Coordinates of C-alpha atoms in Angstrom, one line a residue:
Chain A
X1 CA 5.8 52.2 -0.4
X2 CA 9.2 52.7 -2.0
X3 CA 12.4 51.3 -0.9
X4 CA 15.2 53.2 -2.5
X5 CA 18.2 52.0 -0.5
X6 CA 20.8 50.1 -2.5
X7 CA 20.7 47.2 -0.1
X8 CA 17.0 47.1 -0.5
X9 CA 17.3 46.9 -4.3
X10 CA 19.9 44.2 -4.0
X11 CA 17.7 42.2 -1.7
X12 CA 14.8 42.6 -4.1
X13 CA 16.8 41.2 -7.0
X14 CA 18.1 38.3 -4.8
X15 CA 14.6 37.6 -3.5
X16 CA 13.1 37.5 -7.0
X17 CA 15.9 35.3 -8.3
X18 CA 15.7 32.9 -5.4
X19 CA 11.9 32.5 -5.6
X20 CA 12.1 32.0 -9.3
X21 CA 14.7 29.2 -8.7
X22 CA 12.5 27.6 -6.0
X23 CA 9.5 27.7 -8.4
X24 CA 11.5 26.1 -11.2
X25 CA 12.9 23.4 -9.0
X26 CA 9.3 22.7 -7.8
X27 CA 7.9 22.4 -11.3
X28 CA 10.8 20.8 -13.2
X29 CA 10.1 17.2 -12.0
X30 CA 6.7 17.4 -13.7
X31 CA 8.2 18.7 -16.9
X32 CA 10.8 15.9 -16.8
X33 CA 8.1 13.4 -16.3
X34 CA 6.3 14.7 -19.4
X35 CA 9.4 14.6 -21.5
X36 CA 10.3 11.1 -20.5
X37 CA 6.7 10.0 -21.4
X38 CA 7.1 11.2 -25.0
X39 CA 10.7 10.3 -25.9
X40 CA 11.8 6.9 -27.3
X41 CA 13.8 4.7 -25.0
X42 CA 17.1 5.1 -26.8
X43 CA 17.0 8.9 -26.2
X44 CA 16.1 8.3 -22.5
X45 CA 19.1 6.1 -22.1
X46 CA 21.4 8.0 -24.4
X47 CA 21.2 11.7 -23.5
X48 CA 22.4 13.1 -20.3
X49 CA 19.8 15.7 -19.4
X50 CA 16.8 15.9 -21.7
X51 CA 15.3 19.3 -21.0
X52 CA 13.6 19.3 -24.5
X53 CA 12.9 16.1 -26.4
X54 CA 14.8 15.7 -29.7
X55 CA 12.5 13.0 -30.9
X56 CA 8.8 12.7 -30.0
X57 CA 6.8 9.5 -29.9
X58 CA 3.4 8.7 -28.5
X59 CA 3.9 5.0 -28.4
X60 CA 3.7 4.9 -24.6
X61 CA 0.3 6.6 -24.6
X62 CA -0.9 4.4 -27.4
X63 CA 0.1 1.3 -25.3
X64 CA -1.4 2.8 -22.1
X65 CA -4.7 3.7 -23.7
X66 CA -5.1 0.2 -25.0
X67 CA -5.1 -1.2 -21.5
X68 CA -8.5 -2.1 -20.2
X69 CA -7.3 -1.7 -16.6
X70 CA -6.7 2.0 -17.2
X71 CA -10.3 2.6 -18.3
X72 CA -11.9 0.5 -15.5
X73 CA -9.9 2.4 -12.9
X74 CA -10.7 5.7 -14.6
X75 CA -14.3 4.8 -14.3
X76 CA -14.1 3.9 -10.6
X77 CA -12.2 7.1 -9.9
X78 CA -14.6 9.2 -11.9
X79 CA -17.6 7.8 -10.1
X80 CA -16.0 8.2 -6.7
X81 CA -14.9 11.8 -7.5
X82 CA -18.3 12.9 -8.7
X83 CA -20.6 11.0 -6.3
X84 CA -18.2 11.3 -3.4
X85 CA -17.8 15.0 -3.8
X86 CA -21.5 15.6 -4.1
X87 CA -22.1 13.6 -0.8
X88 CA -19.3 15.4 0.9
X89 CA -20.5 18.8 -0.1
X90 CA -24.1 18.0 1.0
X91 CA -22.8 16.9 4.5
X92 CA -20.5 19.9 4.8
X93 CA -22.8 22.6 3.6
X94 CA -25.8 21.5 5.7
X95 CA -23.9 21.1 8.9
X96 CA -21.8 24.2 8.4
X97 CA -24.9 26.3 7.8
X98 CA -26.6 25.1 10.9
X99 CA -23.5 25.6 13.0
X100 CA -22.9 29.1 11.6
X101 CA -26.3 30.4 12.9
X102 CA -25.4 32.5 15.9
X103 CA -26.8 31.3 19.3
X104 CA -28.3 28.1 18.0
X105 CA -28.9 26.0 21.2
X106 CA -26.6 23.0 21.4
X107 CA -24.4 24.1 18.5
X108 CA -21.3 24.5 20.7
X109 CA -21.6 20.9 22.0
X110 CA -22.1 19.6 18.5
X111 CA -19.1 21.5 17.2
X112 CA -17.0 20.0 20.0
X113 CA -18.3 16.6 19.1
X114 CA -17.1 17.2 15.5
X115 CA -13.8 18.9 16.3
X116 CA -12.8 16.3 19.0
X117 CA -12.3 13.8 16.1
X118 CA -9.4 15.9 14.9
X119 CA -7.7 15.4 18.1
X120 CA -8.4 11.8 18.9
X121 CA -9.1 8.8 16.7
X122 CA -9.8 5.2 17.5
X123 CA -7.2 4.2 14.8
X124 CA -7.5 2.6 11.5
X125 CA -8.2 -1.0 12.6
X126 CA -11.5 -0.2 14.4
X127 CA -12.5 1.9 11.4
X128 CA -11.6 -1.1 9.2
X129 CA -13.9 -3.3 11.3
X130 CA -16.7 -0.8 11.1
X131 CA -16.5 -0.7 7.3
X132 CA -16.3 -4.5 7.2
X133 CA -19.4 -4.9 9.5
X134 CA -21.3 -2.4 7.2
X135 CA -20.6 -4.8 4.4
X136 CA -18.7 -2.1 2.4
X137 CA -15.6 -4.2 1.8
X138 CA -14.8 -4.3 -1.9
X139 CA -17.4 -1.7 -2.8
X140 CA -17.0 1.8 -4.1
X141 CA -18.9 3.1 -1.1
X142 CA -15.9 2.2 1.0
X143 CA -14.0 4.8 -1.0
X144 CA -16.7 7.4 -0.3
X145 CA -18.2 7.1 3.1
X146 CA -15.4 6.5 5.6
X147 CA -13.9 9.9 4.8
X148 CA -17.0 11.7 3.5
X149 CA -16.6 14.7 5.8
X150 CA -13.4 16.5 6.5
X151 CA -13.7 18.5 9.7
X152 CA -11.2 21.0 8.5
X153 CA -13.4 21.8 5.5
X154 CA -16.4 22.0 7.7
X155 CA -14.7 24.6 9.9
X156 CA -13.7 26.7 6.9
X157 CA -17.2 26.5 5.5
X158 CA -18.8 27.4 8.9
X159 CA -16.6 30.4 9.4
X160 CA -17.3 31.6 5.9
X161 CA -21.1 31.3 6.4
X162 CA -20.8 33.0 9.8
X163 CA -19.0 36.0 8.2
X164 CA -21.8 36.7 5.8
X165 CA -23.9 39.8 6.7
X166 CA -26.4 38.7 9.3
X167 CA -29.1 41.1 8.1
X168 CA -29.7 39.1 4.9
X169 CA -30.6 35.9 6.7
X170 CA -32.7 37.7 9.3
X171 CA -34.6 39.6 6.7
X172 CA -35.4 36.4 4.8
X173 CA -36.6 34.9 8.0
X174 CA -38.9 37.8 8.8
X175 CA -40.3 37.4 5.3
X176 CA -41.2 33.8 6.3
X177 CA -38.5 32.0 4.5
X178 CA -37.5 28.7 6.1
X179 CA -33.9 27.7 6.7
X180 CA -33.8 25.3 3.8
X181 CA -34.8 28.0 1.4
X182 CA -32.5 30.5 2.9
X183 CA -29.6 28.2 2.5
X184 CA -30.5 27.3 -1.0
X185 CA -31.6 30.8 -2.3
X186 CA -29.4 33.2 -0.3
X187 CA -26.5 31.6 1.5
X188 CA -25.2 29.3 -1.2
X189 CA -25.2 31.8 -4.0
X190 CA -23.3 34.3 -1.8
X191 CA -20.7 31.7 -0.9
X192 CA -19.5 30.5 -4.3
X193 CA -15.8 31.3 -3.6
X194 CA -15.9 29.1 -0.4
X195 CA -18.0 26.4 -2.1
X196 CA -15.7 26.2 -5.1
X197 CA -12.7 26.0 -2.9
X198 CA -14.1 23.2 -0.7
X199 CA -15.5 21.4 -3.8
X200 CA -12.0 21.4 -5.2
X201 CA -10.5 20.1 -2.0
X202 CA -12.9 17.2 -1.8
X203 CA -12.7 16.4 -5.5
X204 CA -8.9 16.3 -5.4
X205 CA -8.9 14.1 -2.3
X206 CA -11.3 11.7 -4.1
X207 CA -9.3 11.7 -7.3
X208 CA -6.2 10.9 -5.2
X209 CA -8.0 8.3 -3.1
X210 CA -5.4 5.7 -2.1
X211 CA -5.5 5.2 1.6
X212 CA -9.1 3.8 1.8
X213 CA -8.5 1.8 -1.4
X214 CA -5.5 -0.2 0.0
X215 CA -7.5 -1.0 3.1
X216 CA -10.9 -1.8 1.7
X217 CA -10.5 -2.8 -2.0
X218 CA -8.8 -6.0 -3.1
X219 CA -10.9 -6.7 -6.2
X220 CA -9.0 -5.5 -9.2
X221 CA -12.1 -4.6 -11.0
X222 CA -12.8 -1.9 -8.4
X223 CA -9.3 -0.5 -8.3
X224 CA -9.3 3.3 -8.4
X225 CA -6.7 5.1 -10.6
X226 CA -4.1 5.4 -7.9
X227 CA -4.0 1.7 -7.3
X228 CA -3.7 1.0 -11.0
X229 CA -0.9 3.6 -11.1
X230 CA 0.9 2.0 -8.2
X231 CA 0.8 -1.4 -9.8
X232 CA 2.2 0.1 -13.0
X233 CA 5.0 1.9 -11.2
X234 CA 6.1 -0.4 -8.5
X235 CA 5.1 -3.9 -9.6
X236 CA 6.6 -6.2 -12.1
X237 CA 5.6 -5.1 -15.6
X238 CA 5.3 -8.7 -16.8
X239 CA 1.8 -8.9 -15.2
X240 CA 0.7 -6.5 -18.1
X241 CA 2.3 -8.6 -20.8
X242 CA 0.0 -7.4 -23.5
X243 CA 2.6 -6.4 -26.0
X244 CA 5.4 -8.8 -25.2
X245 CA 8.8 -7.2 -25.0
X246 CA 7.5 -3.8 -26.1
X247 CA 6.6 -3.2 -22.4
X248 CA 10.2 -3.6 -21.5
X249 CA 11.3 -1.3 -24.3
X250 CA 8.8 1.4 -23.3
X251 CA 9.3 0.8 -19.6
X252 CA 10.1 4.3 -18.2
X253 CA 7.9 6.0 -20.8
X254 CA 4.9 3.9 -20.0
X255 CA 5.3 4.6 -16.3
X256 CA 5.6 8.3 -16.8
X257 CA 2.7 8.3 -19.3
X258 CA 0.6 6.7 -16.6
X259 CA 1.7 9.4 -14.2
X260 CA 0.7 12.0 -16.7
X261 CA -2.7 10.4 -17.3
X262 CA -3.4 10.4 -13.5
X263 CA -2.3 13.9 -12.8
X264 CA -3.3 16.0 -15.9
X265 CA -7.0 16.4 -14.8
X266 CA -5.9 17.8 -11.5
X267 CA -3.2 20.1 -13.0
X268 CA -5.7 21.4 -15.6
X269 CA -8.5 22.1 -13.1
X270 CA -6.7 23.5 -10.2
X271 CA -5.5 26.9 -11.6
X272 CA -9.2 27.8 -12.3
X273 CA -10.0 27.4 -8.6
X274 CA -6.8 28.9 -7.3
X275 CA -8.0 32.5 -7.4
X276 CA -10.7 31.6 -4.8
X277 CA -8.5 30.2 -2.1
X278 CA -5.8 32.8 -2.5
X279 CA -8.5 35.5 -2.0
X280 CA -8.9 34.8 1.6
X281 CA -11.4 31.9 1.8
X282 CA -8.9 30.2 4.1
X283 CA -8.4 33.1 6.4
X284 CA -11.3 31.9 8.4
X285 CA -9.5 28.7 9.1
X286 CA -6.9 30.6 11.2
X287 CA -9.5 31.8 13.6
X288 CA -10.8 28.5 14.9
Chain B
X1 CA -33.9 35.9 23.2
X2 CA -34.0 35.4 19.6
X3 CA -37.0 35.5 17.3
X4 CA -36.9 33.2 14.4
X5 CA -39.6 34.8 12.2
X6 CA -42.6 37.0 12.6
X7 CA -44.9 34.0 13.2
X8 CA -42.7 32.6 15.8
X9 CA -42.5 36.0 17.5
X10 CA -46.2 36.2 17.7
X11 CA -46.4 32.7 19.1
X12 CA -43.7 33.5 21.6
X13 CA -45.6 36.4 22.9
X14 CA -48.8 34.3 23.1
X15 CA -46.8 31.6 24.9
X16 CA -45.5 34.1 27.4
X17 CA -48.9 35.4 28.2
X18 CA -50.2 31.9 28.7
X19 CA -47.3 31.1 30.9
X20 CA -48.2 33.6 33.5
X21 CA -50.6 31.1 35.0
X22 CA -48.6 27.9 34.4
X23 CA -45.8 26.5 36.6
X24 CA -42.2 27.3 35.8
X25 CA -41.0 23.9 34.7
X26 CA -43.8 23.3 32.3
X27 CA -43.2 26.7 30.8
X28 CA -39.5 26.0 30.3
X29 CA -40.0 22.6 28.7
X30 CA -42.7 24.0 26.4
X31 CA -40.5 26.9 25.3
X32 CA -37.6 24.6 24.6
X33 CA -39.7 22.3 22.5
X34 CA -41.0 25.4 20.7
X35 CA -37.5 26.6 20.2
X36 CA -36.5 23.3 18.6
X37 CA -39.6 23.3 16.5
X38 CA -38.9 26.8 15.2
X39 CA -35.4 25.8 14.3
X40 CA -36.3 22.3 13.2
X41 CA -34.7 22.7 9.7
X42 CA -31.4 23.7 11.3
X43 CA -31.4 20.6 13.6
X44 CA -32.5 18.4 10.7
X45 CA -29.5 19.7 8.7
X46 CA -27.2 18.6 11.5
X47 CA -28.4 15.0 11.4
X48 CA -26.5 13.7 8.3
X49 CA -23.2 15.0 9.7
X50 CA -23.9 13.7 13.2
X51 CA -24.7 10.2 11.8
X52 CA -21.4 10.3 9.8
X53 CA -19.3 11.2 12.8
X54 CA -21.1 8.7 15.0
X55 CA -20.5 5.8 12.5
X56 CA -17.0 6.6 11.2
X57 CA -15.4 8.3 14.2
X58 CA -17.2 7.5 17.5
X59 CA -18.0 3.9 16.9
X60 CA -14.3 3.3 15.9
X61 CA -13.3 5.1 19.1
X62 CA -15.4 2.7 21.0
X63 CA -14.2 -0.1 18.8
X64 CA -10.6 0.6 20.0
X65 CA -11.5 -1.7 22.9
X66 CA -10.4 -4.5 20.6
X67 CA -6.9 -3.5 21.7
X68 CA -7.9 -5.0 25.1
X69 CA -9.5 -8.1 23.6
X70 CA -8.6 -11.2 21.8
X71 CA -10.4 -10.3 18.6
X72 CA -12.0 -13.1 16.7
X73 CA -13.9 -12.4 13.5
X74 CA -16.7 -14.9 14.4
X75 CA -17.3 -13.4 17.8
X76 CA -17.1 -9.8 16.8
X77 CA -15.8 -6.9 18.8
X78 CA -18.3 -7.2 21.7
X79 CA -18.3 -11.0 21.9
X80 CA -14.5 -11.5 21.9
X81 CA -12.7 -12.4 25.1
X82 CA -10.9 -9.8 27.2
X83 CA -7.2 -9.8 27.1
X84 CA -6.4 -6.8 29.3
X85 CA -3.1 -5.2 28.7
X86 CA -1.7 -8.4 27.2
X87 CA -1.2 -6.9 23.7
X88 CA 0.5 -3.8 25.1
X89 CA 2.8 -6.0 27.2
X90 CA 3.7 -8.1 24.2
X91 CA 4.3 -5.0 22.0
X92 CA 6.5 -3.3 24.5
X93 CA 8.7 -6.4 24.8
X94 CA 9.2 -6.5 21.0
X95 CA 12.3 -4.9 19.5
X96 CA 10.5 -4.4 16.2
X97 CA 7.9 -2.2 18.0
X98 CA 10.6 0.1 19.4
X99 CA 12.3 0.2 16.0
X100 CA 9.1 1.5 14.3
X101 CA 8.4 3.8 17.2
X102 CA 11.9 5.3 16.9
X103 CA 11.6 5.6 13.1
X104 CA 8.3 7.4 13.5
X105 CA 9.7 9.9 16.0
X106 CA 12.9 10.5 14.1
X107 CA 11.2 11.0 10.7
X108 CA 8.6 13.2 12.3
X109 CA 11.1 15.4 14.0
X110 CA 13.1 15.8 10.8
X111 CA 9.8 16.8 9.1
X112 CA 9.2 19.3 11.9
X113 CA 12.7 20.7 12.0
X114 CA 13.0 21.3 8.3
X115 CA 9.4 21.3 7.1
X116 CA 8.0 23.7 9.6
X117 CA 10.2 26.7 9.0
X118 CA 10.2 26.3 5.2
X119 CA 6.8 27.7 4.5
X120 CA 7.3 30.6 7.0
X121 CA 10.4 31.7 5.2
X122 CA 8.8 31.3 1.8
X123 CA 5.8 33.3 2.9
X124 CA 8.0 36.1 4.3
X125 CA 10.0 36.2 1.1
X126 CA 6.8 36.3 -1.0
X127 CA 5.5 39.1 1.2
X128 CA 8.4 41.2 0.1
X129 CA 7.7 40.8 -3.6
X130 CA 6.0 43.9 -5.1
X131 CA 5.0 42.6 -8.5
X132 CA 1.5 41.0 -8.1
X133 CA 1.9 39.0 -11.3
X134 CA 5.2 37.5 -10.2
X135 CA 3.9 36.7 -6.8
X136 CA 0.8 35.0 -8.1
X137 CA 2.8 33.0 -10.6
X138 CA 5.1 31.7 -7.9
X139 CA 2.1 30.9 -5.7
X140 CA 0.4 28.9 -8.5
X141 CA 3.5 26.9 -9.1
X142 CA 4.4 26.1 -5.5
X143 CA 0.9 25.1 -4.5
X144 CA 0.7 22.6 -7.3
X145 CA 2.4 19.5 -5.7
X146 CA 0.0 19.7 -2.8
X147 CA -2.8 18.6 -5.1
X148 CA -0.9 15.6 -6.5
X149 CA -1.1 12.3 -4.8
X150 CA 1.9 10.5 -3.2
X151 CA 1.5 7.7 -5.7
X152 CA 2.0 10.1 -8.6
X153 CA 4.8 11.9 -6.8
X154 CA 6.4 8.6 -6.0
X155 CA 6.4 7.7 -9.7
X156 CA 7.9 11.1 -10.5
X157 CA 10.6 10.6 -7.8
X158 CA 11.7 7.1 -9.0
X159 CA 12.1 8.7 -12.5
X160 CA 13.9 11.8 -11.1
X161 CA 16.2 9.9 -8.7
X162 CA 16.8 6.8 -10.8
X163 CA 20.5 5.8 -10.6
X164 CA 21.0 5.1 -14.3
X165 CA 19.1 7.8 -16.1
X166 CA 17.5 10.1 -13.5
X167 CA 18.1 13.8 -13.8
X168 CA 19.6 14.2 -10.3
X169 CA 22.1 11.5 -10.8
X170 CA 22.9 12.7 -14.3
X171 CA 23.8 16.1 -12.8
X172 CA 25.9 14.3 -10.1
X173 CA 27.7 12.4 -12.9
X174 CA 28.2 15.5 -14.9
X175 CA 30.2 16.9 -12.0
X176 CA 32.2 13.7 -11.7
X177 CA 30.4 12.2 -8.7
X178 CA 29.1 8.6 -8.4
X179 CA 25.3 8.1 -8.6
X180 CA 23.5 7.9 -5.3
X181 CA 20.6 5.5 -4.5
X182 CA 18.4 8.1 -2.9
X183 CA 15.5 5.6 -2.7
X184 CA 17.5 2.4 -2.2
X185 CA 20.3 3.4 0.2
X186 CA 19.4 3.4 3.9
X187 CA 21.6 6.4 4.7
X188 CA 19.8 8.6 2.1
X189 CA 16.2 7.3 2.4
X190 CA 15.0 9.5 5.3
X191 CA 16.5 12.6 3.8
X192 CA 14.7 11.8 0.5
X193 CA 11.5 11.4 2.5
X194 CA 11.8 14.7 4.2
X195 CA 12.9 16.7 1.2
X196 CA 10.2 15.3 -1.0
X197 CA 7.6 16.0 1.7
X198 CA 8.9 19.6 1.8
X199 CA 8.6 19.8 -2.0
X200 CA 5.0 18.6 -1.8
X201 CA 3.8 20.7 1.1
X202 CA 5.9 23.8 1.7
X203 CA 4.1 25.9 -0.9
X204 CA 0.7 25.0 0.2
X205 CA 1.6 25.6 3.9
X206 CA 2.5 29.2 3.0
X207 CA -1.1 29.9 2.4
X208 CA -2.0 30.3 6.1
X209 CA 0.9 32.6 6.7
X210 CA 0.2 34.6 3.6
X211 CA -3.3 35.1 4.9
X212 CA -2.0 36.2 8.3
X213 CA 0.5 38.6 6.6
X214 CA -2.3 40.1 4.5
X215 CA -4.2 40.8 7.7
X216 CA -1.5 43.2 9.0
X217 CA -2.6 46.8 8.7
X218 CA -0.5 48.8 6.2
X219 CA -0.7 51.8 8.7
X220 CA 1.7 49.9 10.9
X221 CA 4.2 49.7 8.2
X222 CA 3.7 53.3 7.2
X223 CA 4.2 54.4 10.8
X224 CA 7.4 52.3 11.1
X225 CA 8.8 53.9 7.9
X226 CA 8.2 57.3 9.4
X227 CA 10.0 56.1 12.5
X228 CA 12.9 55.3 10.4
X229 CA 12.9 51.5 10.6
X230 CA 14.6 49.8 7.7
X231 CA 13.2 46.7 6.0
X232 CA 15.0 44.2 8.1
X233 CA 13.9 45.9 11.3
X234 CA 10.3 45.9 10.1
X235 CA 10.5 42.2 9.5
X236 CA 12.0 41.5 12.9
X237 CA 10.0 43.9 15.1
X238 CA 6.8 44.2 13.2
X239 CA 6.0 41.3 10.8
X240 CA 7.2 38.4 12.8
X241 CA 5.6 39.4 16.1
X242 CA 2.4 40.0 14.3
X243 CA 2.2 36.5 12.8
X244 CA 3.6 34.9 15.9
X245 CA 0.3 33.6 17.1
X246 CA -0.3 31.9 13.7
X247 CA 3.1 30.3 13.9
X248 CA 2.3 29.0 17.4
X249 CA -1.1 27.7 16.4
X250 CA 0.4 25.7 13.5
X251 CA 3.2 24.5 15.8
X252 CA 0.7 23.1 18.3
X253 CA -1.2 21.3 15.6
X254 CA 2.0 19.9 14.2
X255 CA 2.9 18.6 17.7
X256 CA -0.4 16.9 17.9
X257 CA 0.5 15.0 14.8
X258 CA 4.0 14.0 15.8
X259 CA 3.2 10.3 15.5
X260 CA 2.1 10.9 11.9
X261 CA 5.3 10.4 9.8
X262 CA 3.5 10.3 6.5
X263 CA 1.9 6.9 5.8
X264 CA 1.0 7.3 2.1
X265 CA 4.4 8.7 1.2
X266 CA 6.3 5.9 3.0
X267 CA 3.9 3.2 1.9
X268 CA 4.5 4.1 -1.7
X269 CA 8.3 4.6 -1.5
X270 CA 9.6 2.1 1.0
X271 CA 10.7 -1.5 0.3
X272 CA 12.2 -4.2 2.5
X273 CA 15.7 -2.9 1.8
X274 CA 15.0 0.3 3.8
X275 CA 12.5 -1.0 6.4
X276 CA 15.1 -0.6 9.1
X277 CA 15.1 3.2 8.7
X278 CA 11.6 3.8 7.4
X279 CA 9.1 1.3 8.8
X280 CA 6.8 3.6 10.9
X281 CA 3.9 2.9 13.2
X282 CA 1.3 3.2 10.5
X283 CA 3.0 0.9 8.0
X284 CA 3.5 -1.5 10.9
X285 CA -0.2 -1.4 11.8
X286 CA -1.0 -2.0 8.2
X287 CA 1.2 -5.1 7.9
X288 CA 0.3 -6.8 11.2
X289 CA -3.3 -5.8 11.0
X290 CA -4.2 -6.4 7.3
X291 CA -1.4 -8.7 6.1
X292 CA -1.1 -10.9 9.2
X293 CA -4.7 -10.4 10.4
X294 CA -3.7 -9.7 14.0
X295 CA -6.4 -7.1 14.5
X296 CA -6.1 -6.7 18.3
X297 CA -2.4 -6.2 18.2
X298 CA -2.6 -3.7 15.4
X299 CA -5.4 -1.8 17.2
X300 CA -3.2 -1.7 20.3
X301 CA -0.4 0.0 18.3
X302 CA -3.0 2.4 16.8
X303 CA -4.4 3.3 20.1
X304 CA -1.0 3.9 21.6
X305 CA -0.2 6.3 18.7
X306 CA -3.5 8.2 19.1
X307 CA -2.9 8.6 22.9
X308 CA 0.5 10.0 22.3
X309 CA -0.8 12.5 19.7
X310 CA -3.6 13.5 22.0
X311 CA -1.4 14.0 25.0
X312 CA 1.1 16.1 23.0
X313 CA -1.7 18.3 21.6
X314 CA -3.1 18.9 25.0
X315 CA 0.3 19.6 26.5
X316 CA 1.4 21.9 23.7
X317 CA -1.9 23.8 24.0
X318 CA -1.6 24.1 27.7
X319 CA 2.0 25.4 27.3
X320 CA 1.1 27.9 24.7
X321 CA -1.7 29.3 26.9
X322 CA 0.6 29.5 29.8
X323 CA 2.9 31.6 27.6
X324 CA 0.1 34.0 26.8
X325 CA -0.8 32.7 23.4
X326 CA -4.3 31.6 22.3
X327 CA -4.1 27.9 21.8
X328 CA -6.2 25.7 19.5
X329 CA -9.2 25.3 21.7

């Protein structure tokens, strides 16, 4: 389609300019964080706006990487991300496949049983008591199980499975394939875009795990990355008095270096997955 | 009637022939059991998820009865003594409770008023872009903050908004203004919350509208061009009406979350200096429940919140159906 009117062209230029500005404003804070993490303190305090660093130093990162707390929390978060995502995907894919089979008796009731939890919840305190009674306080499992399944992800997955051509599954059944094999051999390989998207959603949620951690984890040895980051950002630096006054001198740089260390894995991974969820995997979510 | 596989089809036929002589009820039960057996793998696959929902959603729903009890750790939920509506009566008599209630509603309404239209506008503008590459680049950039946690964004914000060396205040100083304590000043704190929430989520929230816009048939646009509609008319009479049901759907869901004012965000950014304008129900529950150990009282606040959310969702859904839209369920 061609828009040839002068007003139309003017609008196009304005629109492109406006969206570009919006994108720059959205991304700039991340760039600024990066710049602050690599400039010496005197430049941070001296210059007005440091769009590009004049002097680069990695002292903040050196200091950060020498902290044991960083590596312990990385370890916890890595474990929770890998194991937690695997458990979440197992729960989501199995339930979504069963619910996606047309006409399975009882599936509507079960679906309602699941979806109702999106509308009503008992609240965080009863959940806290359940976790406590299960003996999960101060254990990594408290970061994995209480939010192991996201109903929203389940719905997306179910709708994606339901939209696959029916004939494939039926043909496999007539050939004597049982549902476990069908899921494993046919449905999963055909659903890689949806599976990648949902895996990304779960993995990012796990990586960013904070809510469950502040409720269920008090032991510093089990702090995930986000709790470590929070203590670096918002608590008195003197509790990390490894390098004496250098902590003070590096103050803002260390904080921003920690921010970078916590966000870079997500920023690097997400663009690879992005093509999947822009290509309509989420359209299914509109229909439920 | 559905046949699961050839073997089951044969058995089904055999069963039917056998059933000619047997009484109705027996036949029905036998065929139901048979049905479940044929689909056993599907039912087995549902078990893990069912167990998850039972333990982490339905038991807590039942556990919400602690709001009506005098919870003691030694006696447990079931063994604790009943307190009736005592905790609710106490709460409703507290000024602090009404303060956090008011803060929750105000922050949430700000989020709705500014945060709800932003992604719709962004999606409509993106829809007008013809260069695929440009559109995809913008999308990649504006989705990004959604994947970053509030702790990280909180760190970025304290750097960005710092009064001595933050970029925003440096710009203000450049134009001769005085630095503003966006995160420390009561009068700016809520606006900072709402704006940073929009920064994090507006891009991501466009996704559902972009999906809806992509579903509109190009023939409709072609027809409207032939009819002489200009771009603005097409937007007003074609595009917006066609994504209206999506807009209504999202609005209903947002109304069902009106008591969610953004726990993680506020928990990371707030401090006693701004409690008066930013202490919300969730942060209050956290403090009285976990810090003070008053589980029953905290559970009462949580239950009150859930009930309001639920009521609003049902109400909004009913209203939208009444007005001829689909509704969520």
